[in-house]
Coordinates of C-alpha atoms in Angstrom, one line a residue:
Chain A
X26 CA 77.8 70.4 55.1
X27 CA 81.5 69.9 53.9
X28 CA 80.8 72.9 52.0
X29 CA 80.3 75.5 55.0
X30 CA 82.7 76.2 58.1
X31 CA 80.1 78.1 60.9
X32 CA 78.8 80.6 59.4
X33 CA 81.2 81.1 56.2
X34 CA 80.2 78.5 53.1
X35 CA 83.7 77.5 51.0
X36 CA 82.1 77.7 47.0
X37 CA 83.9 75.7 44.4
X38 CA 82.6 75.9 41.0
X39 CA 84.4 74.7 37.6
X40 CA 83.0 76.0 34.4
X41 CA 84.3 74.3 31.4
X42 CA 85.4 77.3 28.8
X43 CA 84.2 77.1 25.2
X44 CA 86.7 75.4 23.1
X45 CA 86.3 77.2 19.2
X46 CA 89.5 77.0 17.2
X47 CA 88.3 79.6 14.5
X48 CA 87.7 82.6 18.6
X49 CA 90.6 84.8 17.9
X50 CA 92.1 85.0 21.0
X51 CA 90.8 81.7 22.1
X52 CA 88.4 82.2 25.4
X53 CA 90.6 81.0 27.6
X54 CA 93.0 84.2 26.5
X55 CA 90.0 86.4 26.5
X56 CA 89.2 85.1 30.3
X57 CA 92.5 86.1 31.2
X58 CA 92.9 89.3 29.8
X59 CA 89.7 90.4 31.1
X60 CA 90.5 89.2 34.8
X61 CA 94.4 91.1 34.4
X62 CA 92.3 94.3 34.0
X63 CA 89.5 93.7 36.5
X64 CA 89.7 96.4 39.7
X65 CA 90.7 93.9 42.9
X66 CA 90.2 96.9 45.3
X67 CA 86.8 98.6 46.7
X68 CA 85.7 98.3 42.4
X69 CA 86.4 94.3 42.5
X70 CA 82.7 92.7 41.4
X71 CA 83.4 91.1 44.3
X72 CA 83.5 94.0 46.6
X73 CA 80.6 95.7 45.0
X74 CA 78.6 92.8 45.5
X75 CA 77.6 91.9 49.6
X76 CA 79.3 89.0 51.5
X77 CA 83.0 87.8 50.0
X78 CA 85.1 87.7 52.1
X79 CA 88.4 86.4 49.3
X80 CA 87.8 85.2 46.2
X81 CA 89.9 84.0 43.3
X82 CA 89.5 83.1 39.9
X83 CA 91.5 81.2 38.1
X84 CA 91.8 79.7 34.4
X85 CA 93.0 75.8 34.8
X86 CA 94.5 74.8 31.6
X87 CA 95.2 71.1 31.9
X88 CA 96.2 68.9 34.5
X89 CA 99.4 68.1 36.0
X90 CA 101.6 64.9 34.7
X91 CA 104.1 64.3 37.8
X92 CA 106.3 62.0 35.8
X93 CA 107.0 58.6 35.3
X94 CA 105.7 55.8 36.5
X95 CA 102.0 58.2 36.6
X96 CA 100.2 58.3 33.8
X97 CA 99.8 61.2 31.4
X98 CA 96.3 62.5 30.7
X99 CA 95.2 65.4 29.5
X100 CA 91.5 67.7 29.9
X101 CA 89.3 68.0 27.3
X102 CA 88.4 71.1 28.0
X103 CA 90.1 74.1 29.9
X104 CA 88.2 75.5 33.7
X105 CA 87.3 78.3 35.0
X106 CA 88.1 77.8 38.5
X107 CA 85.7 80.1 41.1
X108 CA 86.8 79.8 44.3
X109 CA 85.4 82.0 47.3
X110 CA 84.9 82.7 50.7
X111 CA 81.3 84.1 51.6
X112 CA 78.6 84.9 54.9
X113 CA 75.5 83.0 54.4
X114 CA 73.9 81.0 51.7
X115 CA 74.9 79.8 48.8
X116 CA 71.7 81.0 46.7
X117 CA 71.1 84.1 48.0
X118 CA 75.2 84.8 47.6
X119 CA 74.9 83.9 43.5
X120 CA 71.9 86.1 43.4
X121 CA 74.0 88.8 44.9
X122 CA 76.3 88.5 42.6
X123 CA 73.8 88.7 39.8
X124 CA 72.1 91.6 40.7
X125 CA 75.2 93.7 41.9
X126 CA 77.4 92.6 38.7
X127 CA 76.1 91.1 36.2
X128 CA 78.1 92.7 33.0
X129 CA 81.5 91.6 35.1
X130 CA 79.9 88.5 35.1
X131 CA 78.9 88.1 31.9
X132 CA 82.5 89.4 30.9
X133 CA 83.7 86.5 32.2
X134 CA 81.5 83.5 32.3
X135 CA 80.1 84.7 28.9
X136 CA 83.0 83.0 27.5
X137 CA 82.4 79.3 29.3
X138 CA 79.7 76.6 28.0
X139 CA 76.0 76.9 28.3
X140 CA 76.3 79.9 30.2
X141 CA 72.9 81.7 30.7
X142 CA 73.6 85.2 31.5
X143 CA 73.4 87.1 34.6
X144 CA 70.7 89.1 33.2
X145 CA 68.2 85.9 34.6
X146 CA 69.1 85.9 37.9
X147 CA 67.7 82.1 38.6
X148 CA 69.1 80.9 35.2
X149 CA 72.6 82.2 36.6
X150 CA 72.1 80.7 39.8
X151 CA 70.9 77.2 38.6
X152 CA 74.1 77.4 35.9
X153 CA 76.5 78.3 38.7
X154 CA 75.1 75.2 40.8
X155 CA 75.6 72.8 37.8
X156 CA 79.5 73.9 37.9
X157 CA 79.6 73.6 41.8
X158 CA 81.9 70.9 43.3
X159 CA 80.9 69.6 46.6
X160 CA 84.4 70.9 48.9
X161 CA 86.2 67.8 50.6
X162 CA 87.2 69.6 53.7
X163 CA 86.9 73.1 54.4
X164 CA 89.2 75.2 56.8
X165 CA 87.7 79.0 58.1
X166 CA 90.3 80.4 60.5
X167 CA 87.5 82.7 61.4
X168 CA 84.2 80.5 60.6
X169 CA 81.7 82.8 63.1
X170 CA 82.1 86.4 62.0
X171 CA 79.9 88.0 59.1
X172 CA 82.4 90.2 56.4
X173 CA 80.5 93.7 57.7
X174 CA 81.8 92.1 61.3
X175 CA 85.5 91.7 60.6
X176 CA 85.1 95.7 58.8
X177 CA 84.0 97.1 61.5
X178 CA 86.3 95.4 64.0
X179 CA 89.4 95.9 62.2
X180 CA 88.3 99.7 62.0
X181 CA 88.0 99.1 65.7
X182 CA 91.0 98.1 66.8
X183 CA 92.6 100.6 65.3
X184 CA 90.8 103.6 66.7
X185 CA 91.4 101.5 70.1
X186 CA 94.5 101.5 69.8
X187 CA 94.8 105.5 69.6
X188 CA 92.7 105.8 72.0
X189 CA 94.6 104.2 74.4
X190 CA 98.1 105.5 73.0
X191 CA 96.5 109.0 73.7
X192 CA 95.0 109.0 76.7
X193 CA 98.0 107.7 79.2
X194 CA 97.5 108.9 82.5
X195 CA 94.4 110.9 81.8
X196 CA 92.4 111.8 85.2
X197 CA 89.7 108.9 86.1
X198 CA 86.3 110.8 85.7
X199 CA 87.8 112.4 82.8
X200 CA 88.9 109.5 80.9
X201 CA 85.1 107.9 81.0
X202 CA 84.1 110.9 80.0
X203 CA 86.2 110.3 76.8
X204 CA 86.0 107.1 76.8
X205 CA 81.9 107.1 76.0
X206 CA 82.4 109.7 73.5
X207 CA 84.6 107.7 71.6
X208 CA 82.6 104.7 71.7
X209 CA 79.6 106.9 70.5
X210 CA 81.9 108.4 67.9
X211 CA 83.0 105.2 66.7
X212 CA 79.7 103.8 66.5
X213 CA 78.5 106.5 64.3
X214 CA 81.4 106.1 61.9
X215 CA 81.0 104.3 58.9
X216 CA 83.2 100.9 58.1
X217 CA 85.9 101.2 55.6
X218 CA 84.0 99.4 52.6
X219 CA 85.1 95.8 51.3
X220 CA 88.7 95.9 49.4
X221 CA 89.5 99.5 50.4
X222 CA 93.1 99.8 51.8
X223 CA 95.4 97.5 49.4
X224 CA 98.5 99.3 47.4
X225 CA 98.3 99.0 43.7
X226 CA 101.3 97.2 42.3
X227 CA 102.1 97.5 38.9
X228 CA 103.7 93.9 38.3
X229 CA 101.4 91.3 39.7
X230 CA 103.9 89.3 41.4
X231 CA 103.4 86.0 43.7
X232 CA 106.0 83.8 42.0
X233 CA 107.1 81.1 44.5
X234 CA 110.8 82.2 45.1
X235 CA 108.7 85.2 47.0
Chain B
X2 CA 99.6 85.6 37.9
X3 CA 98.1 87.5 40.3
X4 CA 98.6 85.2 43.5
X5 CA 99.5 88.1 45.7
X6 CA 96.8 90.8 47.4
X7 CA 98.3 92.5 50.0
X8 CA 99.1 90.5 52.9
X9 CA 97.4 87.3 51.1
X10 CA 98.6 84.3 48.6
X11 CA 96.2 82.3 47.0
X12 CA 97.9 79.0 46.1
X13 CA 96.3 76.3 43.9
X14 CA 97.2 73.0 43.5
X15 CA 96.6 69.5 41.5
X16 CA 97.8 66.7 42.2
X17 CA 96.4 62.8 40.8
X18 CA 95.6 59.8 42.7
X19 CA 93.9 56.3 41.8
X20 CA 90.4 56.0 42.3
X21 CA 91.0 53.7 45.1
X22 CA 92.8 55.9 47.0
X23 CA 90.4 58.5 47.8
X24 CA 87.9 56.5 49.0
X25 CA 90.9 56.6 51.9
X26 CA 91.2 60.2 51.5
X27 CA 87.5 61.0 52.3
X28 CA 88.0 59.2 55.0
X29 CA 90.3 60.7 56.9
X30 CA 88.8 63.8 56.2
X31 CA 85.6 62.4 57.5
X32 CA 87.4 61.8 60.3
X33 CA 89.1 65.6 60.6
X34 CA 86.2 67.1 60.4
X35 CA 84.8 65.6 63.1
X36 CA 87.1 65.1 65.5
X37 CA 88.0 68.8 66.0
X38 CA 91.7 68.4 68.6
X39 CA 93.0 66.9 64.9
X40 CA 92.6 70.0 63.2
X41 CA 94.5 72.0 66.1
X42 CA 97.8 72.2 64.2
X43 CA 96.0 73.5 61.2
X44 CA 94.1 76.7 64.0
X45 CA 98.0 76.5 65.5
X46 CA 99.1 77.7 62.0
X47 CA 97.8 81.1 62.7
X48 CA 98.5 82.6 59.1
X49 CA 96.3 80.6 57.5
X50 CA 92.8 82.7 56.3
X51 CA 90.9 79.7 54.6
X52 CA 92.3 76.6 52.7
X53 CA 90.0 73.5 51.3
X54 CA 90.5 70.5 49.7
X55 CA 88.4 69.0 47.1
X56 CA 88.5 65.5 46.0
X57 CA 87.2 65.8 42.3
X58 CA 86.4 62.3 41.0
X59 CA 87.4 61.4 37.2
X60 CA 83.9 61.5 35.9
X61 CA 83.1 64.3 38.4
X62 CA 84.2 67.6 36.0
X63 CA 81.1 69.3 35.3
X64 CA 79.7 68.6 32.1
X65 CA 76.7 70.5 30.4
X66 CA 76.6 69.4 27.0
X67 CA 76.9 72.7 24.7
X68 CA 79.8 71.2 22.5
X69 CA 81.6 70.5 25.4
X70 CA 83.8 66.5 25.2
X71 CA 83.4 64.8 28.3
X72 CA 86.9 63.8 30.3
X73 CA 87.6 60.4 29.7
X74 CA 90.3 60.3 33.2
X75 CA 92.5 57.3 34.5
X76 CA 92.8 59.7 37.8
X77 CA 91.2 61.4 40.8
X78 CA 92.4 64.4 41.3
X79 CA 92.9 66.2 44.6
X80 CA 92.4 70.0 44.9
X81 CA 93.9 72.4 46.9
X82 CA 93.0 75.9 47.6
X83 CA 95.0 78.0 50.3
X84 CA 94.8 81.5 51.3
X85 CA 98.4 82.1 53.5
X86 CA 99.9 85.1 54.8
X87 CA 103.7 85.1 53.8
X88 CA 106.2 84.5 51.3
X89 CA 105.6 81.0 49.7
X90 CA 108.9 79.3 50.8
X91 CA 107.2 80.6 54.6
X92 CA 104.3 78.5 54.1
X93 CA 106.0 75.4 52.6
X94 CA 108.4 75.4 55.5
X95 CA 106.1 76.0 58.4
X96 CA 103.8 73.6 56.9
X97 CA 106.7 71.1 56.6
X98 CA 107.6 71.5 60.3
X99 CA 104.3 71.3 62.0
X100 CA 102.5 69.8 59.8
X101 CA 104.3 67.3 58.1
X102 CA 102.7 64.1 59.7
X103 CA 99.0 65.6 58.3
X104 CA 99.9 66.4 55.2
X105 CA 101.4 63.1 54.4
X106 CA 98.0 61.6 55.3
X107 CA 96.5 63.8 53.1
X108 CA 99.1 63.5 50.1
X109 CA 100.7 60.1 50.3
X110 CA 97.7 58.9 47.8
X111 CA 98.8 60.8 45.5
X112 CA 100.7 59.8 42.6
X113 CA 105.1 60.7 43.2
X114 CA 103.8 62.6 46.5
X115 CA 107.8 62.6 47.8
X116 CA 106.7 63.2 51.8
X117 CA 106.8 66.7 53.5
X118 CA 110.2 65.7 55.2
X119 CA 112.1 66.1 54.0
X120 CA 111.5 69.9 52.4
X121 CA 113.7 70.1 49.2
X122 CA 111.8 67.4 47.6
X123 CA 108.4 68.6 49.1
X124 CA 108.8 72.0 47.8
X125 CA 109.6 70.6 44.3
X126 CA 106.6 68.8 44.6
X127 CA 104.4 71.9 45.2
X128 CA 106.2 73.4 42.4
X129 CA 105.2 71.2 39.9
X130 CA 101.5 70.6 41.1
X131 CA 100.3 74.5 41.5
X132 CA 99.0 76.6 39.1
X133 CA 98.9 80.4 39.1
X134 CA 96.2 82.7 40.0
X135 CA 94.4 84.9 37.3
X136 CA 92.7 87.2 39.8
X137 CA 92.3 87.0 43.4
X138 CA 90.3 89.3 45.7
X139 CA 90.7 89.7 49.3
X140 CA 87.9 92.6 51.1
X141 CA 90.7 93.2 54.0
X142 CA 94.2 93.2 51.9
X143 CA 96.1 95.2 55.2
X144 CA 95.2 92.6 57.5
X145 CA 96.6 89.0 58.3
X146 CA 94.6 86.0 60.1
X147 CA 96.4 87.2 63.3
X148 CA 95.1 90.6 63.0
X149 CA 91.7 89.3 62.1
X150 CA 91.6 87.3 65.2
X151 CA 92.8 90.3 67.3
X152 CA 90.5 93.1 66.1
X153 CA 87.5 90.8 67.6
X154 CA 88.7 90.3 70.6
X155 CA 89.5 94.3 70.4
X156 CA 86.0 94.5 69.6
X157 CA 84.2 92.2 72.0
X158 CA 86.3 93.8 75.0
X159 CA 85.1 97.4 74.0
X160 CA 82.0 96.4 73.5
X161 CA 81.8 94.5 77.4
X162 CA 83.6 97.5 78.5
X163 CA 80.8 100.1 76.7
X164 CA 78.3 98.0 78.4
X165 CA 78.3 99.1 81.7
X166 CA 80.9 102.1 81.2
X167 CA 78.5 105.3 81.9
X168 CA 77.1 103.4 85.1
X169 CA 80.1 102.7 86.5
X170 CA 82.2 106.1 88.8
X171 CA 85.2 107.2 88.0
X172 CA 87.2 104.9 90.8
X173 CA 85.1 101.8 89.0
X174 CA 85.9 102.9 85.4
X175 CA 89.5 103.3 86.1
X176 CA 89.8 100.3 87.6
X177 CA 87.6 98.2 84.8
X178 CA 89.5 100.5 82.1
X179 CA 93.1 99.3 82.6
X180 CA 91.6 95.9 82.6
X181 CA 90.0 96.3 79.3
X182 CA 94.1 97.9 78.7
X183 CA 95.4 95.0 80.1
X184 CA 93.3 92.4 78.2
X185 CA 93.6 94.3 74.9
X186 CA 97.5 94.9 74.7
X187 CA 98.5 92.3 72.8
X188 CA 96.0 92.2 70.2
X189 CA 96.6 96.0 69.7
X190 CA 99.2 97.7 66.0
X191 CA 98.5 98.9 63.1
X192 CA 97.4 97.2 59.5
X193 CA 99.4 98.3 56.8
X194 CA 100.9 97.8 53.6
X195 CA 101.8 94.0 53.2
X196 CA 106.0 94.2 52.2
X197 CA 106.9 94.1 48.4
X198 CA 108.9 91.6 47.9
X199 CA 110.2 91.4 44.7

């Protein structure tokens, strides 16, 4: 199935945004305003719900006109795009979002046409699937590791580097004992949660000259 | 705009295609998905964490009723979403240098695509068809795609050594440990804050 690569699922959703000329500010602007204040670290809704490796939300205002001799055309609706890369199956993932972060989902998709709310889990899943686009080609650089496995591996890599640096030239019997103890301690340590460790950037950037 | 989070950049692009051409593109992606050696250049560009192409037919935009107007379009559209490490310019440069043939096969069906070489008109085209991200989340903001690959190699090597570490004599352990260090030494290193570019 093109939506999947190994154990990873590539979800693409286009939700039409309510077009209400009486709404002030407009619904698309309200989504943008909310997203601008939404945490991107371990307090992100995608960190609080299980399974998301990377995800983005984009308000798509219109299609793009590339100039003559192409025809100029425009969309009748603006769309909220969700692009997500997660572990497992679609129903479980959407259900997990509805279970863990219903308020955030309602704050975002509440501005979209026919959104039923996240309180009704099955209605939410059905709505998202009605807005889903099938991926034509999906590429995942690592497609056989879950998010917990990846977070653990990153933690392990850092700890192993320290261990090797601090145990150079050690006598073998002591090295062996300390290695066994190191592995036991590493396994008992909590894994850093998803979304942790980034730096806060006051200025949202990512322009084309970067 | 929030195209960057930590060490990863979110790119979105949309290009119009004449509907009859999309079937050629679908055929190309069908082959690409099944003939793994054709994906090797994409895999070798080891700064891409996830990427996808979505062919969106002109009548395929989600329609939910409830006052939504149905789209009336002449073109099908190709959506492209990429999650990559590094800067926009580095990414487009690498795409153009390494994947030019593959890129041409994907985008030549889009209106006014200038080709991926030379790079200047290609960059102008991408800049024209790109639209910005409003919210971007990554579960591992300090890590690049190479960090992830390395981390899994270190984890697998550590797991293998730790399975038998207690059973070895000190001399056997010394040898196994040396082998382990040789296996992982090229995959160590710290993840950290992303360089901030203004």
